[in-house]
Short mmCIF file of C-alpha atoms and ligand atoms in Angstrom, two decimals:
data_model
loop_
_atom_site.label_atom_id
_atom_site.label_comp_id
_atom_site.label_asym_id
_atom_site.label_seq_id
_atom_site.Cartn_x
_atom_site.Cartn_y
_atom_site.Cartn_z
CA MET A 1221 -72.60 21.05 43.85
CA PRO A 1222 -70.72 24.26 43.48
CA ILE A 1223 -66.84 23.48 42.26
CA THR A 1224 -64.98 24.32 45.54
CA GLU A 1225 -66.93 21.89 47.80
CA TYR A 1226 -66.00 19.63 44.20
CA VAL A 1227 -62.87 19.64 44.43
CA ALA A 1228 -62.75 19.49 48.43
CA SER A 1229 -65.17 15.91 48.19
CA LEU A 1230 -62.69 14.70 45.18
CA SER A 1231 -59.06 15.07 47.83
CA GLN A 1232 -61.33 13.29 50.07
CA ASN A 1233 -61.48 9.92 48.42
CA PRO A 1234 -59.62 7.66 49.05
CA TYR A 1235 -59.32 6.43 46.23
CA PHE A 1236 -58.57 9.62 44.28
CA GLY A 1237 -56.02 10.99 46.68
CA ALA A 1238 -53.05 7.22 45.92
CA GLY A 1239 -54.09 8.27 42.58
CA PHE A 1240 -53.26 11.35 42.04
CA GLY A 1241 -50.41 10.26 43.98
CA LEU A 1242 -49.16 7.64 41.45
CA PHE A 1243 -49.48 10.11 38.37
CA GLY A 1244 -47.57 12.43 40.57
CA ILE A 1245 -44.06 9.88 40.86
CA GLY A 1246 -45.08 9.19 37.31
CA ALA A 1247 -44.33 12.50 36.46
CA ALA A 1248 -42.11 12.96 38.27
CA ALA A 1249 -39.64 10.12 37.84
CA ALA A 1250 -40.39 11.66 34.45
CA VAL A 1251 -38.97 14.62 34.59
CA LEU A 1252 -35.49 12.81 36.58
CA ARG A 1253 -35.40 10.60 33.84
CA LYS A 1254 -35.57 13.23 31.12
CA GLY A 1255 -33.00 16.04 33.01
CA ILE A 1256 -30.63 12.72 34.47
CA GLN A 1257 -30.51 11.42 30.21
CA ALA A 1258 -30.14 16.34 29.42
CA SER A 1259 -27.69 15.74 32.09
CA VAL A 1260 -25.16 13.16 30.63
CA ILE A 1261 -25.49 14.79 27.49
CA LEU A 1262 -24.33 17.22 28.94
CA PHE A 1263 -21.88 15.82 30.20
CA ARG A 1264 -20.55 13.81 26.83
CA ARG A 1265 -20.87 16.28 25.26
CA GLN A 1266 -18.81 18.86 27.73
CA CYS A 1267 -17.23 16.36 30.45
CA MET A 1268 -15.79 14.49 27.59
CA ILE A 1269 -14.35 13.32 23.95
CA THR A 1270 -14.65 10.55 21.74
CA LEU A 1271 -12.39 9.98 18.23
CA GLU A 1272 -14.58 7.19 15.83
CA VAL A 1273 -12.54 5.25 13.49
CA PRO A 1274 -14.22 4.18 10.22
CA CYS A 1275 -12.78 0.58 9.23
CA ARG A 1276 -12.18 2.65 5.23
CA ASP A 1277 -9.36 4.53 7.03
CA LYS A 1278 -6.24 3.94 6.62
CA SER A 1279 -5.19 4.13 10.53
CA TYR A 1280 -7.67 2.12 11.37
CA GLN A 1281 -5.79 -1.59 11.51
CA TRP A 1282 -2.77 0.91 12.91
CA LEU A 1283 -4.97 1.11 16.13
CA LEU A 1284 -6.14 -2.38 15.94
CA HIS A 1285 -3.04 -3.39 16.83
CA TRP A 1286 -2.07 -0.66 18.92
CA ILE A 1287 -4.69 -1.01 20.89
CA THR A 1288 -3.85 -4.55 21.69
CA LYS A 1289 -0.17 -4.33 22.10
CA LYS A 1290 -0.10 -1.05 24.54
CA GLY A 1291 -3.41 0.22 25.63
CA ALA A 1292 -5.35 -3.31 25.96
CA LYS A 1293 -3.58 -5.53 25.93
CA HIS A 1294 -4.19 -7.18 29.11
CA THR A 1295 -8.17 -8.00 27.33
CA GLN A 1296 -9.25 -10.95 27.14
CA HIS A 1297 -11.82 -11.30 24.36
CA LEU A 1298 -9.91 -10.95 21.05
CA SER A 1299 -10.60 -11.67 17.54
CA VAL A 1300 -7.60 -13.40 15.40
CA GLU A 1301 -6.06 -11.88 12.12
CA THR A 1302 -4.47 -15.46 10.44
CA SER A 1303 -1.95 -13.72 7.36
CA PHE A 1304 0.72 -16.57 5.89
CA LEU A 1305 4.22 -15.10 5.10
CA GLN A 1306 5.83 -16.69 2.66
CA LYS A 1307 9.82 -16.20 3.20
CA ASP A 1308 12.31 -15.67 0.30
CA THR A 1309 13.26 -19.51 0.85
CA GLY A 1310 9.58 -20.69 -0.50
CA GLN A 1311 8.76 -21.23 3.74
CA ILE A 1312 5.12 -20.33 4.09
CA LYS A 1313 4.67 -19.67 7.94
CA THR A 1314 1.77 -19.28 9.64
CA LYS A 1315 0.77 -15.82 11.66
CA TYR A 1316 -1.25 -14.59 14.52
CA ASP A 1317 -2.46 -10.75 15.04
CA PHE A 1318 -4.89 -10.93 18.32
CA ILE A 1319 -6.97 -8.13 17.54
CA PRO A 1320 -9.88 -6.73 20.26
CA SER A 1321 -12.58 -8.37 19.15
CA VAL A 1322 -16.32 -6.60 19.21
CA GLY A 1323 -17.91 -4.91 21.91
CA GLN A 1324 -16.54 -3.10 25.07
CA HIS A 1325 -12.88 -3.31 25.96
CA PHE A 1326 -11.26 -0.48 28.43
CA PHE A 1327 -7.79 0.38 29.62
CA ARG A 1328 -4.89 3.21 30.99
CA TYR A 1329 -2.89 5.21 28.67
CA GLY A 1330 -0.83 8.64 29.64
CA GLY A 1331 -2.88 8.01 33.09
CA ALA A 1332 -6.51 8.36 31.48
CA TRP A 1333 -8.79 5.62 31.55
CA ILE A 1334 -10.57 5.21 28.08
CA LYS A 1335 -12.89 3.79 26.85
CA VAL A 1336 -13.44 0.62 23.77
CA ASP A 1337 -16.04 0.48 21.22
CA ARG A 1338 -15.95 -1.87 18.51
CA THR A 1339 -19.46 -1.73 16.76
CA ARG A 1340 -19.91 -4.04 13.78
CA GLU A 1341 -22.74 -3.22 11.60
CA GLN A 1342 -24.81 -6.65 10.12
CA GLN A 1343 -26.54 -3.81 7.30
CA THR A 1344 -24.16 -2.21 5.61
CA ILE A 1345 -21.06 -3.51 4.04
CA ASP A 1346 -17.69 -2.13 3.33
CA LEU A 1347 -16.94 -2.50 -1.18
CA HIS A 1348 -14.13 -2.77 -1.19
CA MET A 1349 -12.99 -5.53 0.69
CA GLY A 1350 -16.78 -7.31 0.98
CA ILE A 1351 -16.12 -7.53 4.65
CA PRO A 1352 -18.89 -5.53 7.50
CA PHE A 1353 -19.07 -2.42 8.00
CA GLU A 1354 -16.67 -1.35 11.68
CA THR A 1355 -16.14 1.86 13.77
CA VAL A 1356 -13.81 1.70 16.23
CA THR A 1357 -14.71 4.65 19.44
CA LEU A 1358 -12.52 5.89 22.35
CA THR A 1359 -13.89 7.63 24.73
CA ALA A 1360 -12.16 9.27 27.31
CA PHE A 1361 -12.44 11.72 30.53
CA GLY A 1362 -11.20 15.35 29.65
CA ARG A 1363 -11.83 17.93 26.81
CA ASN A 1364 -7.47 17.68 25.54
CA LYS A 1365 -8.12 16.03 22.42
CA GLN A 1366 -4.47 15.48 22.11
CA ILE A 1367 -5.40 12.00 23.72
CA TYR A 1368 -6.26 10.62 20.46
CA TYR A 1369 -3.44 12.81 18.74
CA ASP A 1370 -0.83 10.76 20.50
CA ILE A 1371 -2.94 7.80 20.51
CA LEU A 1372 -2.51 7.54 17.02
CA GLU A 1373 0.35 8.94 16.52
CA GLU A 1374 1.42 6.18 18.79
CA ALA A 1375 -0.50 3.80 16.78
CA ARG A 1376 1.43 4.84 13.42
CA THR A 1377 4.81 5.27 14.06
CA MET A 1378 4.01 1.83 15.48
CA ALA A 1379 2.92 0.37 12.37
CA LEU A 1380 5.80 1.78 10.29
CA LYS A 1381 8.69 -0.08 12.78
CA GLN A 1382 6.67 -3.30 11.58
CA HIS A 1383 7.44 -3.14 7.49
CA GLU A 1384 11.03 -0.91 8.46
CA GLY A 1385 13.34 -2.08 5.96
CA MET A 1386 10.21 -3.73 3.44
CA THR A 1387 8.81 -2.41 0.12
CA VAL A 1388 5.35 -2.02 0.36
CA MET A 1389 3.44 -3.61 -2.73
CA TYR A 1390 -0.37 -2.09 -3.10
CA THR A 1391 -2.26 -2.09 -6.13
CA ALA A 1392 -6.18 0.19 -6.77
CA MET A 1393 -9.56 -1.73 -5.59
CA GLY A 1394 -11.68 0.46 -6.60
CA SER A 1395 -10.71 3.81 -6.34
CA GLU A 1396 -8.78 3.47 -3.89
CA TRP A 1397 -4.76 1.76 -3.16
CA ARG A 1398 -4.18 -1.49 -0.85
CA ALA A 1399 -1.24 -3.34 -0.27
CA PHE A 1400 -1.43 -6.23 -0.94
CA GLY A 1401 0.62 -10.04 -0.04
CA HIS A 1402 3.06 -8.85 2.59
CA PRO A 1403 5.19 -6.45 2.72
CA ARG A 1404 9.12 -8.01 1.47
CA ARG A 1405 12.18 -7.03 2.63
CA ARG A 1406 13.52 -4.37 0.43
CA ARG A 1407 15.69 -6.12 -2.60
CA PRO A 1408 19.51 -5.23 -2.04
CA LEU A 1409 20.24 -2.58 -4.94
CA LYS A 1410 23.63 -4.59 -5.96
CA SER A 1411 21.54 -8.30 -5.82
CA VAL A 1412 20.54 -6.28 -10.02
CA ILE A 1413 23.17 -6.55 -11.99
CA LEU A 1414 23.21 -3.84 -14.67
CA ARG A 1415 24.59 -3.51 -17.22
CA ALA A 1416 27.59 -0.47 -15.64
CA GLY A 1417 27.04 2.39 -14.60
CA LEU A 1418 23.00 2.20 -15.36
CA ALA A 1419 21.45 1.84 -12.18
CA GLU A 1420 23.57 4.42 -10.67
CA LYS A 1421 22.42 6.84 -13.25
CA ILE A 1422 18.93 5.65 -12.16
CA VAL A 1423 19.51 6.09 -8.70
CA THR A 1424 21.04 9.39 -8.84
CA ASP A 1425 18.68 11.05 -10.70
CA CYS A 1426 16.28 9.62 -9.05
CA LEU A 1427 17.87 11.96 -5.29
CA ASP A 1428 18.68 14.81 -7.08
CA PHE A 1429 14.88 14.52 -8.47
CA ILE A 1430 13.39 13.90 -4.63
CA GLY A 1431 16.25 16.16 -2.74
CA ASN A 1432 14.77 19.25 -5.44
CA PRO A 1433 11.41 19.84 -4.78
CA GLN A 1434 12.45 24.12 -5.11
CA TRP A 1435 13.63 23.07 -8.87
CA TYR A 1436 10.01 23.24 -10.10
CA THR A 1437 7.72 24.66 -7.83
CA GLU A 1438 10.47 28.25 -8.73
CA ARG A 1439 9.75 27.22 -12.93
CA GLY A 1440 6.21 26.30 -12.35
CA ILE A 1441 6.32 22.39 -13.44
CA PRO A 1442 5.12 19.80 -11.97
CA TYR A 1443 7.38 18.37 -8.96
CA ARG A 1444 6.97 14.02 -10.65
CA ARG A 1445 8.70 12.64 -13.11
CA GLY A 1446 8.73 9.72 -15.85
CA TYR A 1447 11.11 6.70 -16.27
CA LEU A 1448 11.04 4.22 -19.31
CA LEU A 1449 13.18 0.75 -18.75
CA TYR A 1450 12.88 -0.76 -21.88
CA GLY A 1451 13.97 -4.00 -23.08
CA PRO A 1452 13.50 -7.52 -23.48
CA PRO A 1453 11.63 -10.42 -20.66
CA GLY A 1454 13.68 -11.50 -17.54
CA CYS A 1455 17.36 -8.52 -17.53
CA GLY A 1456 15.59 -7.29 -14.07
CA LYS A 1457 13.77 -4.56 -15.57
CA SER A 1458 11.00 -5.34 -12.25
CA SER A 1459 13.60 -5.84 -9.99
CA PHE A 1460 15.71 -3.17 -10.14
CA ILE A 1461 12.31 -1.39 -9.21
CA MET A 1462 11.59 -3.23 -6.39
CA ALA A 1463 15.16 -2.17 -5.59
CA LEU A 1464 15.02 0.82 -6.57
CA ALA A 1465 12.33 1.13 -4.32
CA GLY A 1466 14.39 -0.09 -0.84
CA GLU A 1467 16.90 2.54 -1.48
CA LEU A 1468 14.25 5.37 -1.43
CA GLU A 1469 12.66 3.96 1.32
CA TYR A 1470 9.54 3.99 -1.10
CA ASN A 1471 6.88 1.50 -2.18
CA ILE A 1472 5.74 0.66 -5.01
CA CYS A 1473 1.96 1.07 -6.43
CA VAL A 1474 1.50 -0.94 -8.83
CA LEU A 1475 -1.26 -0.73 -11.57
CA ASN A 1476 -2.65 -2.80 -14.51
CA LEU A 1477 -3.66 -0.12 -17.83
CA SER A 1478 -5.77 -3.13 -19.37
CA GLU A 1479 -7.75 -4.58 -16.55
CA ARG A 1480 -11.39 -4.00 -17.20
CA GLY A 1481 -13.39 -0.97 -15.85
CA LEU A 1482 -10.40 0.96 -14.69
CA THR A 1483 -11.83 4.35 -16.44
CA ASP A 1484 -10.11 7.83 -16.87
CA ASP A 1485 -11.58 9.44 -13.97
CA ARG A 1486 -10.89 6.39 -11.80
CA LEU A 1487 -7.48 6.38 -12.98
CA ASN A 1488 -7.48 9.91 -12.70
CA HIS A 1489 -8.43 10.07 -8.73
CA LEU A 1490 -5.85 6.64 -8.26
CA LEU A 1491 -3.18 9.24 -9.08
CA SER A 1492 -4.08 11.60 -6.92
CA VAL A 1493 -4.31 9.71 -4.04
CA ALA A 1494 -1.50 7.82 -4.49
CA PRO A 1495 0.19 6.49 -0.57
CA GLN A 1496 2.85 9.25 0.20
CA GLN A 1497 7.36 8.07 -0.35
CA SER A 1498 4.90 5.61 -3.16
CA ILE A 1499 6.86 4.66 -6.43
CA ILE A 1500 3.19 3.89 -9.00
CA LEU A 1501 4.86 1.62 -11.55
CA LEU A 1502 3.26 0.86 -15.39
CA GLU A 1503 4.27 -2.54 -15.70
CA ASP A 1504 3.85 -3.77 -19.57
CA ILE A 1505 2.73 -0.59 -20.40
CA ASP A 1506 3.04 -0.92 -24.70
CA ALA A 1507 -0.09 -4.17 -23.87
CA ALA A 1508 -2.49 -1.45 -22.00
CA PHE A 1509 -2.23 0.21 -25.99
CA VAL A 1510 -1.87 0.30 -29.68
CA SER A 1511 0.35 3.27 -30.82
CA ARG A 1512 -2.32 5.76 -32.86
CA GLU A 1513 -0.62 5.71 -35.53
CA ASP A 1514 -0.43 1.29 -36.20
CA ALA A 1515 -4.14 1.15 -35.42
CA PRO A 1516 -5.90 3.01 -36.09
CA LYS A 1517 -9.43 0.98 -35.61
CA GLN A 1518 -8.05 -1.20 -33.29
CA LYS A 1519 -7.55 1.36 -30.59
CA ALA A 1520 -11.67 2.90 -31.42
CA ALA A 1521 -12.24 -0.34 -30.61
CA TYR A 1522 -10.54 -0.47 -27.68
CA GLU A 1523 -11.74 2.63 -26.24
CA GLY A 1524 -15.24 1.12 -26.97
CA LEU A 1525 -14.73 -0.91 -23.80
CA ASN A 1526 -14.57 0.47 -19.87
CA ARG A 1527 -10.64 1.26 -19.83
CA VAL A 1528 -8.38 3.78 -20.05
CA THR A 1529 -7.12 6.01 -23.18
CA PHE A 1530 -5.04 6.41 -25.17
CA SER A 1531 -5.82 10.19 -24.19
CA GLY A 1532 -7.00 9.84 -20.71
CA LEU A 1533 -3.92 7.95 -19.91
CA LEU A 1534 -1.69 11.15 -21.00
CA ASN A 1535 -3.87 14.18 -19.44
CA CYS A 1536 -3.80 11.98 -16.14
CA LEU A 1537 0.04 11.70 -16.80
CA ASP A 1538 0.12 15.85 -16.92
CA GLY A 1539 -1.92 16.45 -14.59
CA VAL A 1540 -0.10 14.39 -11.36
CA ALA A 1541 0.73 16.63 -9.48
CA SER A 1542 0.66 16.42 -6.24
CA THR A 1543 3.28 18.79 -3.63
CA GLU A 1544 5.03 15.30 -2.86
CA ALA A 1545 8.09 13.84 -4.65
CA ARG A 1546 5.75 12.10 -7.58
CA ILE A 1547 7.76 9.02 -9.27
CA VAL A 1548 6.18 6.90 -12.37
CA PHE A 1549 8.11 4.30 -13.59
CA MET A 1550 6.87 2.68 -17.42
CA THR A 1551 7.90 -0.59 -18.18
CA THR A 1552 7.90 -2.62 -21.61
CA ASN A 1553 9.50 -4.72 -23.45
CA TYR A 1554 8.89 -4.10 -27.27
CA LEU A 1555 10.04 -0.12 -26.78
CA GLU A 1556 8.64 0.62 -31.34
CA ARG A 1557 4.77 -0.14 -29.83
CA LEU A 1558 4.46 2.36 -28.04
CA ASP A 1559 2.94 5.69 -28.93
CA PRO A 1560 6.24 8.67 -28.49
CA ALA A 1561 3.50 11.06 -27.23
CA LEU A 1562 3.34 9.13 -24.56
CA ILE A 1563 7.36 8.83 -23.67
CA ARG A 1564 7.83 11.95 -24.73
CA PRO A 1565 10.03 14.68 -22.15
CA GLY A 1566 7.85 15.53 -19.42
CA ARG A 1567 5.83 12.44 -19.78
CA VAL A 1568 8.89 10.10 -20.01
CA ASP A 1569 11.83 11.69 -18.50
CA LEU A 1570 14.60 9.49 -18.80
CA LYS A 1571 14.13 6.43 -20.78
CA GLU A 1572 16.68 2.86 -20.18
CA PHE A 1573 17.34 0.58 -21.97
CA VAL A 1574 17.84 -3.40 -20.29
CA GLY A 1575 18.88 -5.05 -22.30
CA TYR A 1576 21.24 -8.51 -22.47
CA CYS A 1577 24.02 -9.79 -20.10
CA ASN A 1578 27.74 -9.03 -21.28
CA GLN A 1579 30.53 -10.60 -20.25
CA GLU A 1580 30.84 -8.23 -16.96
CA GLN A 1581 27.56 -8.58 -15.89
CA VAL A 1582 27.91 -12.64 -15.66
CA GLU A 1583 30.86 -12.70 -14.81
CA LEU A 1584 29.75 -10.41 -11.68
CA MET A 1585 26.58 -13.46 -11.78
CA PHE A 1586 28.66 -14.68 -11.15
CA LEU A 1587 30.69 -14.52 -8.54
CA ARG A 1588 27.04 -13.93 -6.81
CA PHE A 1589 27.02 -17.05 -6.67
CA TYR A 1590 30.27 -19.13 -6.36
CA LYS A 1591 33.26 -17.13 -4.46
CA ASP A 1592 35.33 -18.75 -6.89
CA ALA A 1593 36.90 -15.69 -10.01
CA ILE A 1594 39.64 -17.34 -11.42
CA ALA A 1595 36.49 -19.40 -12.27
CA ALA A 1596 33.39 -16.14 -13.54
CA LYS A 1597 36.24 -15.15 -15.65
CA THR A 1598 36.00 -17.84 -17.83
CA PHE A 1599 32.48 -18.93 -17.03
CA ALA A 1600 31.73 -15.62 -18.66
CA ALA A 1601 34.70 -15.27 -21.26
CA ASN A 1602 33.08 -18.93 -22.27
CA VAL A 1603 29.47 -17.63 -22.31
CA VAL A 1604 29.95 -14.49 -24.38
CA ALA A 1605 32.46 -16.65 -26.55
CA MET A 1606 28.85 -18.76 -27.57
CA LYS A 1607 27.43 -15.55 -29.50
CA LYS A 1608 23.97 -15.77 -28.03
CA SER A 1609 21.87 -12.98 -26.51
CA VAL A 1610 21.78 -14.95 -22.49
CA SER A 1611 19.49 -12.75 -20.80
CA PRO A 1612 20.49 -12.35 -16.40
CA ALA A 1613 16.75 -14.82 -15.76
CA GLN A 1614 18.82 -17.53 -17.92
CA ILE A 1615 21.74 -17.70 -16.75
CA GLN A 1616 19.84 -16.86 -12.64
CA GLY A 1617 18.37 -20.02 -13.65
CA TYR A 1618 20.95 -22.61 -14.40
CA PHE A 1619 22.73 -21.46 -11.17
CA MET A 1620 19.35 -22.32 -9.66
CA PHE A 1621 20.11 -25.53 -11.30
CA HIS A 1622 23.79 -26.63 -10.59
CA LYS A 1623 22.17 -24.80 -7.23
CA HIS A 1624 25.46 -28.72 -5.55
CA SER A 1625 28.09 -27.73 -8.09
CA THR A 1626 31.72 -26.58 -7.93
CA PRO A 1627 32.47 -24.49 -10.37
CA GLU A 1628 33.97 -26.45 -12.15
CA GLU A 1629 31.15 -28.36 -12.87
CA VAL A 1630 29.08 -24.99 -13.78
CA LEU A 1631 31.64 -24.62 -16.56
CA ALA A 1632 31.33 -27.33 -17.85
CA ASP A 1633 27.29 -28.04 -19.57
CA ILE A 1634 27.05 -23.82 -20.87
CA ASP A 1635 24.86 -25.21 -23.52
CA LYS A 1636 22.38 -26.13 -20.67
CA ILE A 1637 21.94 -21.39 -20.38
CA TRP A 1638 20.09 -22.36 -23.11
CA THR A 1639 18.10 -25.38 -23.16
CA LEU A 1640 17.07 -24.60 -19.25
CA GLY A 1641 13.44 -23.31 -20.94
P1 ADP B 2807 12.06 -8.48 -15.94
O1 ADP B 2807 10.42 -7.78 -15.69
O2 ADP B 2807 12.91 -7.44 -17.42
O3 ADP B 2807 10.94 -9.43 -18.05
P2 ADP B 2807 11.80 -9.89 -13.82
O4 ADP B 2807 13.26 -8.00 -12.65
O5 ADP B 2807 11.25 -10.65 -13.39
O6 ADP B 2807 12.38 -8.71 -15.07
O7 ADP B 2807 13.32 -10.73 -13.75
C1 ADP B 2807 13.45 -12.43 -13.68
C2 ADP B 2807 14.73 -12.94 -12.63
O8 ADP B 2807 15.14 -12.47 -13.47
C3 ADP B 2807 14.13 -12.59 -10.92
O9 ADP B 2807 14.57 -13.76 -10.91
C4 ADP B 2807 15.72 -11.39 -11.04
O10 ADP B 2807 15.77 -11.46 -10.46
C5 ADP B 2807 16.07 -12.40 -12.34
N1 ADP B 2807 16.87 -11.48 -12.39
C6 ADP B 2807 16.50 -11.05 -14.42
N2 ADP B 2807 17.60 -9.50 -14.50
C7 ADP B 2807 17.81 -9.77 -13.46
C8 ADP B 2807 19.63 -9.05 -12.93
N3 ADP B 2807 20.40 -7.85 -14.13
N4 ADP B 2807 20.61 -9.24 -11.53
C9 ADP B 2807 20.18 -10.23 -11.15
N5 ADP B 2807 18.86 -11.01 -11.65
C10 ADP B 2807 17.96 -10.48 -12.60
#
């Protein structure tokens, strides 16, 4: 049969005709589907803007809280974050924070509808926090990215407002800093009673340092300043640093140098990524190392462990260069145990002794607890007459013991200051 006749006969065949028709419809549907997919992709690329915030980003929590408070406040699908807040009185308060649950939420912002997708990956775990990896994706119509800047900025301001008047303590977790515990109410500088003029001297030095970045850049000196507070325990070294941070409106990054797993590289990295406006606090610095001159053998054994080496610390301290003021505080109970290389100028610029109470300090402490100026003078004179060293912590302990006593009763058994433990 000639080919033209064969085709003609096929087209007259109803079964073949129907099959061909179906094939045609299927092909058209596939083309249409592809076309729609391509146009959706094109539309998304050209006409929508998305912002993806992974849970490791600093703005992640701020954004979630902002979305619940400001944006999707009518959303009915929430998850809860429970935290405990310890007041100064020791009372514990439970706090519930609601954040949008995993899934989709919508809200309007600045006249635009925004879709929120909070997704959680079950397979991947954030190693630092030990929780599944999450992301929040915001999608909006338009091409103006400004909307996201505005949202992030509002979220940040809201988070900062929440911590206004508070000092946040950070601790090193892996290669980053995480806030630990709840932000504490700023401790007033006046509540830490040091020998006359000492607090003012340190505050003035810090303020002068913070206010003079140019002096450092012009001379090519790293913009940082090191402080060392030394003296017996319980005399207010840590308390003063807390109060100072409050005064400067700084937060505190506490680093324990004897922590296992804290290598030189990690220390270097941590110091370079410390949150802005924070004091780096290296407490009990003597415990982390043995003086080079004192015990070379012991030190060699120490360096074999997976810990920060002494030379590593010196390098890190020398290298802490940043565009913003970097303040490093170190404390020790034993100045003589420190290697001279650690406390030479440039690494430690100001060394101050924070010692036992003098008469004036005892008097001021008395006045903070009992408003009786005459009794305060007598008390201070009596304490000094005992000719025994006394730390502010011991005096505080004694006053707490006499919480409900009259000034006369407090004056009556000052022997107890040294026996209360
Ligand atoms: P240090 O760091 O010198 O060992 P802390 O700052 O930890 O001492 O003080 C321990 C306790 O004693 C804190 O509760 C603090 O309030 C109190 N204290 C210590 N020194 C002072 C001080 N100079 N003025 C007021 N309170 C103090």
